[in-house]
Short mmCIF file of C-alpha atoms in Angstrom, two decimals:
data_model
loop_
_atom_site.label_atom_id
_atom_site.label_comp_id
_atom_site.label_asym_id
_atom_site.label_seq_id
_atom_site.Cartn_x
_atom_site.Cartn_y
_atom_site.Cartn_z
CA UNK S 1 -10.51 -146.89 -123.80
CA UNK S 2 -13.87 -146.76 -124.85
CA UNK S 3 -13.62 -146.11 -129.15
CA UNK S 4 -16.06 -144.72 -131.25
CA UNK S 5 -16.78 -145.25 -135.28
CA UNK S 6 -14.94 -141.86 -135.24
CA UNK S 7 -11.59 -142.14 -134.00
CA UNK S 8 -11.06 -145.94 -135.17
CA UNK S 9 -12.83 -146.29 -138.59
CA UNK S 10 -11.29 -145.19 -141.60
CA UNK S 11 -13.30 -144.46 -145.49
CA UNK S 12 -12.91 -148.45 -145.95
CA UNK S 13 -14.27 -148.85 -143.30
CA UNK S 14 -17.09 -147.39 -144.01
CA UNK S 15 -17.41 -148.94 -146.80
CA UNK S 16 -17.33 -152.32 -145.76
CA UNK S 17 -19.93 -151.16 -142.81
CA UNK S 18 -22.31 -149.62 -145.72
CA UNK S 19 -21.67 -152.84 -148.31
CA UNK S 20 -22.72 -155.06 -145.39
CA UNK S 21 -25.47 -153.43 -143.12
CA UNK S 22 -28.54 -154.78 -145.55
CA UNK S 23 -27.10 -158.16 -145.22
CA UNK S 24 -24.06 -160.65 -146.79
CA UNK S 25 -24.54 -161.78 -150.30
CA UNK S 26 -26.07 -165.43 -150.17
CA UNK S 27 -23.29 -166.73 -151.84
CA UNK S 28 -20.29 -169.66 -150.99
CA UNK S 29 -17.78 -166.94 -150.18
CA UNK S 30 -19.75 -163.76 -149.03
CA UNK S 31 -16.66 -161.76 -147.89
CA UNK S 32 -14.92 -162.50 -150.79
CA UNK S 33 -18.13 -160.44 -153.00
CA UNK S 34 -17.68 -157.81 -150.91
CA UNK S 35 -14.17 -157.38 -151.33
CA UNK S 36 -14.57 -157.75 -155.35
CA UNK S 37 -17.27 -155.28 -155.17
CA UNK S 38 -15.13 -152.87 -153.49
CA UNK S 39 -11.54 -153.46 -155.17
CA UNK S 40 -10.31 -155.33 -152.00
CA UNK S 41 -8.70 -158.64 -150.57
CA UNK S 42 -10.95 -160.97 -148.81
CA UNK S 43 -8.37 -161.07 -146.05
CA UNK S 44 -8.76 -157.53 -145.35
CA UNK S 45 -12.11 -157.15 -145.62
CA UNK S 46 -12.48 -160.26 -142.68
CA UNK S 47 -9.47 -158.22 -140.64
CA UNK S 48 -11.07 -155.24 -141.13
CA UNK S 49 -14.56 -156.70 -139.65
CA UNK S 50 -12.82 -158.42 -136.58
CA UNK S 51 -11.51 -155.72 -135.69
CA UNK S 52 -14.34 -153.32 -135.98
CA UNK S 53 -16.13 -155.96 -133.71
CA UNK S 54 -12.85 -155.87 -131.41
CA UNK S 55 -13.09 -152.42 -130.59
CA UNK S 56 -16.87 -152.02 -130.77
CA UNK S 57 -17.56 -150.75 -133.69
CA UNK S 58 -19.46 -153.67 -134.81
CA UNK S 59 -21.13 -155.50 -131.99
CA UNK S 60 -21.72 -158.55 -133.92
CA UNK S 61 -21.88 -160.47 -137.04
CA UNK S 62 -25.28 -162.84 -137.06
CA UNK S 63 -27.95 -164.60 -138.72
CA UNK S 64 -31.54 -162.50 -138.79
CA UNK S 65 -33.27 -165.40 -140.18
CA UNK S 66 -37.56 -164.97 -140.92
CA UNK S 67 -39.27 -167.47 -139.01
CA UNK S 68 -41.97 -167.46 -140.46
CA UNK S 69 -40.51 -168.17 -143.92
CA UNK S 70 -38.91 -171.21 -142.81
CA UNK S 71 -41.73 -172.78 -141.05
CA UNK S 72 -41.67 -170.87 -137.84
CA UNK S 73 -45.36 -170.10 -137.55
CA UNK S 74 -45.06 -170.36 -133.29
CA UNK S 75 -43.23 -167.38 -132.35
CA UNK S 76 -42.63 -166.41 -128.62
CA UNK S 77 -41.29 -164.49 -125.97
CA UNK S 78 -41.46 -166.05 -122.61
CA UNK S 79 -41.25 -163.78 -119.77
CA UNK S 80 -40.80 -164.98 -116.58
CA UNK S 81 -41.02 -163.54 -112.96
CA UNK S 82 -37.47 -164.71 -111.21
CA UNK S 83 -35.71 -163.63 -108.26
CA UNK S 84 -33.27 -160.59 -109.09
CA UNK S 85 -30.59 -162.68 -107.35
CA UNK S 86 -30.94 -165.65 -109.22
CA UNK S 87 -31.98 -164.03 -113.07
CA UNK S 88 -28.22 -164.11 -114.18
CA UNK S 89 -27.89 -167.86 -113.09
CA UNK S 90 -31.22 -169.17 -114.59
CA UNK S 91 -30.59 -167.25 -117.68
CA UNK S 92 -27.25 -168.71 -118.29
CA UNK S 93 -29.27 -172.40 -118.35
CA UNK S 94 -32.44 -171.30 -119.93
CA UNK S 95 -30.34 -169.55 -122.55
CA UNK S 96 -28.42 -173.15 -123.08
CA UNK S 97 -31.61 -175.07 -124.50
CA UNK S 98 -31.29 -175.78 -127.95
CA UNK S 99 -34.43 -174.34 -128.89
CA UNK S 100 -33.97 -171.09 -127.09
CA UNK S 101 -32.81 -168.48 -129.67
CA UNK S 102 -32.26 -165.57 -127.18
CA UNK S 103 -32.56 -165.20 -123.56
CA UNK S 104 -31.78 -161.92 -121.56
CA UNK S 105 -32.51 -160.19 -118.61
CA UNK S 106 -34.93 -156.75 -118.11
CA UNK S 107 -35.99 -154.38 -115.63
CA UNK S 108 -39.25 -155.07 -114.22
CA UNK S 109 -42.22 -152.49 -114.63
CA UNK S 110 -43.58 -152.97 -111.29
CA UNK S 111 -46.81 -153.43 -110.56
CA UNK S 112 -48.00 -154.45 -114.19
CA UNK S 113 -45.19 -155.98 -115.03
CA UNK S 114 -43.54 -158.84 -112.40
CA UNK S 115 -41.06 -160.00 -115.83
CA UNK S 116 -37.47 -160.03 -115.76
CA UNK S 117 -36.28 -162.63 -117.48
CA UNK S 118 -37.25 -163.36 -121.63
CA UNK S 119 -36.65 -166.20 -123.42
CA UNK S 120 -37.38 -166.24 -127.33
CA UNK S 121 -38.88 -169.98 -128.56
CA UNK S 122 -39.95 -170.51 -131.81
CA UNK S 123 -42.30 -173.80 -132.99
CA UNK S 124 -44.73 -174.84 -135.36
CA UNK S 125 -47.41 -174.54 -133.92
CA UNK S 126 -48.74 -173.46 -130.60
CA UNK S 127 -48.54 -176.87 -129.36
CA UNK S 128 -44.71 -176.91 -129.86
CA UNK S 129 -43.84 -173.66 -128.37
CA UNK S 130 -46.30 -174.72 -125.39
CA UNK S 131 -44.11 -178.02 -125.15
CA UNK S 132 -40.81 -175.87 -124.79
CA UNK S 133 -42.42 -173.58 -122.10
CA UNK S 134 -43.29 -176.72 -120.11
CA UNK S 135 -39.05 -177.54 -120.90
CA UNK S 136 -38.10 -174.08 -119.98
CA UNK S 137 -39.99 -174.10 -116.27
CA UNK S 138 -38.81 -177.52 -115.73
CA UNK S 139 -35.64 -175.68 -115.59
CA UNK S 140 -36.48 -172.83 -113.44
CA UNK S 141 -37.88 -175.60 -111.19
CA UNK S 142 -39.31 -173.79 -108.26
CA UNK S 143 -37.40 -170.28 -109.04
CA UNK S 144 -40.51 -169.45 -111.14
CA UNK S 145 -43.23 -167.07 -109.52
CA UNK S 146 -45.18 -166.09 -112.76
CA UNK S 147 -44.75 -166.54 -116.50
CA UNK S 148 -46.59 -166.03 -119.38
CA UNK S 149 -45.91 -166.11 -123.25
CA UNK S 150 -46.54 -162.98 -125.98
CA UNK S 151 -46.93 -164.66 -129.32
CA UNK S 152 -46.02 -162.89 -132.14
CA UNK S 153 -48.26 -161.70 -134.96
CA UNK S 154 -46.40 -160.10 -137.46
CA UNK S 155 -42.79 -159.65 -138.36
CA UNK S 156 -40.87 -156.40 -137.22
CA UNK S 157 -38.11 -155.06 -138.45
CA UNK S 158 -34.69 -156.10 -137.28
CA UNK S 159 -31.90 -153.66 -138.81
CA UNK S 160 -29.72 -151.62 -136.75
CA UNK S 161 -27.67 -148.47 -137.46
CA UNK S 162 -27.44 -148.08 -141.09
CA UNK S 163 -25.15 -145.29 -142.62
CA UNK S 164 -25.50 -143.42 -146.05
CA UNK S 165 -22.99 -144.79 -148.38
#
């Protein structure tokens, strides 16, 4: 059974889901600030969470770091022209490489665009990213038909849902 925010979140909840969507406190113990700040025990707050993420409420729990403000000047997404039959494979071991912060599969947007399988790298410099390319189609050996690189230029925003408190 598919459930919905409806049928298995309650007013905590919702809570927790509002306290959290801008972000965890950058502090030691971030669940445990939450819970102070809403008159609740750590432990629930963290059961609470797994479960929303259990049942789909949540879909996950990550790190949205700024690349750029840690040194990440390099930023980008490698698209590459696979077989179909062999995207899900290749990802799996592109998506592997250390350096690799994201790799997933899309539909292609024939005839401009050949793409169907991205791979985020972040360097540097140029020269760095350029290095893990070279890495990347070492890996996709002779799978690769075309592949190019869109470098970011600015940052955009990366939020999801967000509910009114």
């Amino acid at each position: 059974m598919n459930h919905t925010a409806d049928d298995t979140t309650d007013a905590t909840d919702r809570a927790i889901i509002v306290a959290t969507q801008q972000g965890l406190p950058l502090v030691a113990r971030p669940y445990h600030a939450i819970a102070e700040r809403l008159n609740l025990e750590a432990d629930d707050v963290m059961a609470r969470l797994r479960r929303m993420q259990e049942t789909g409420v949540i879909r996950r729990i990550g790190v949205v770091p700024n690349h750029y403000a840690i040194g990440y000047r390099a930023n980008g997404m490698t698209v590459w022209d696979v077989a179909d039959e062999m995207v899900d494979e290749l990802g799996e071991r592109v998506g592997k490489l250390d350096f690799v912060t994201h790799c997933y599969r899309r539909p292609r947007r024939l005839p401009q665009w050949p793409y169907n399988l991205f791979a985020m790298v972040h360097g540097q410099n140029r020269e760095e990213v350029e290095a893990q390319i070279a890495q990347i189609k070492n890996v996709l050996g002779d799978h690769v038909r075309a592949h190019d690189v869109l470098y970011s230029t600015r940052i955009l925003k990366k939020t999801g849902l967000r509910l009114v408190g």
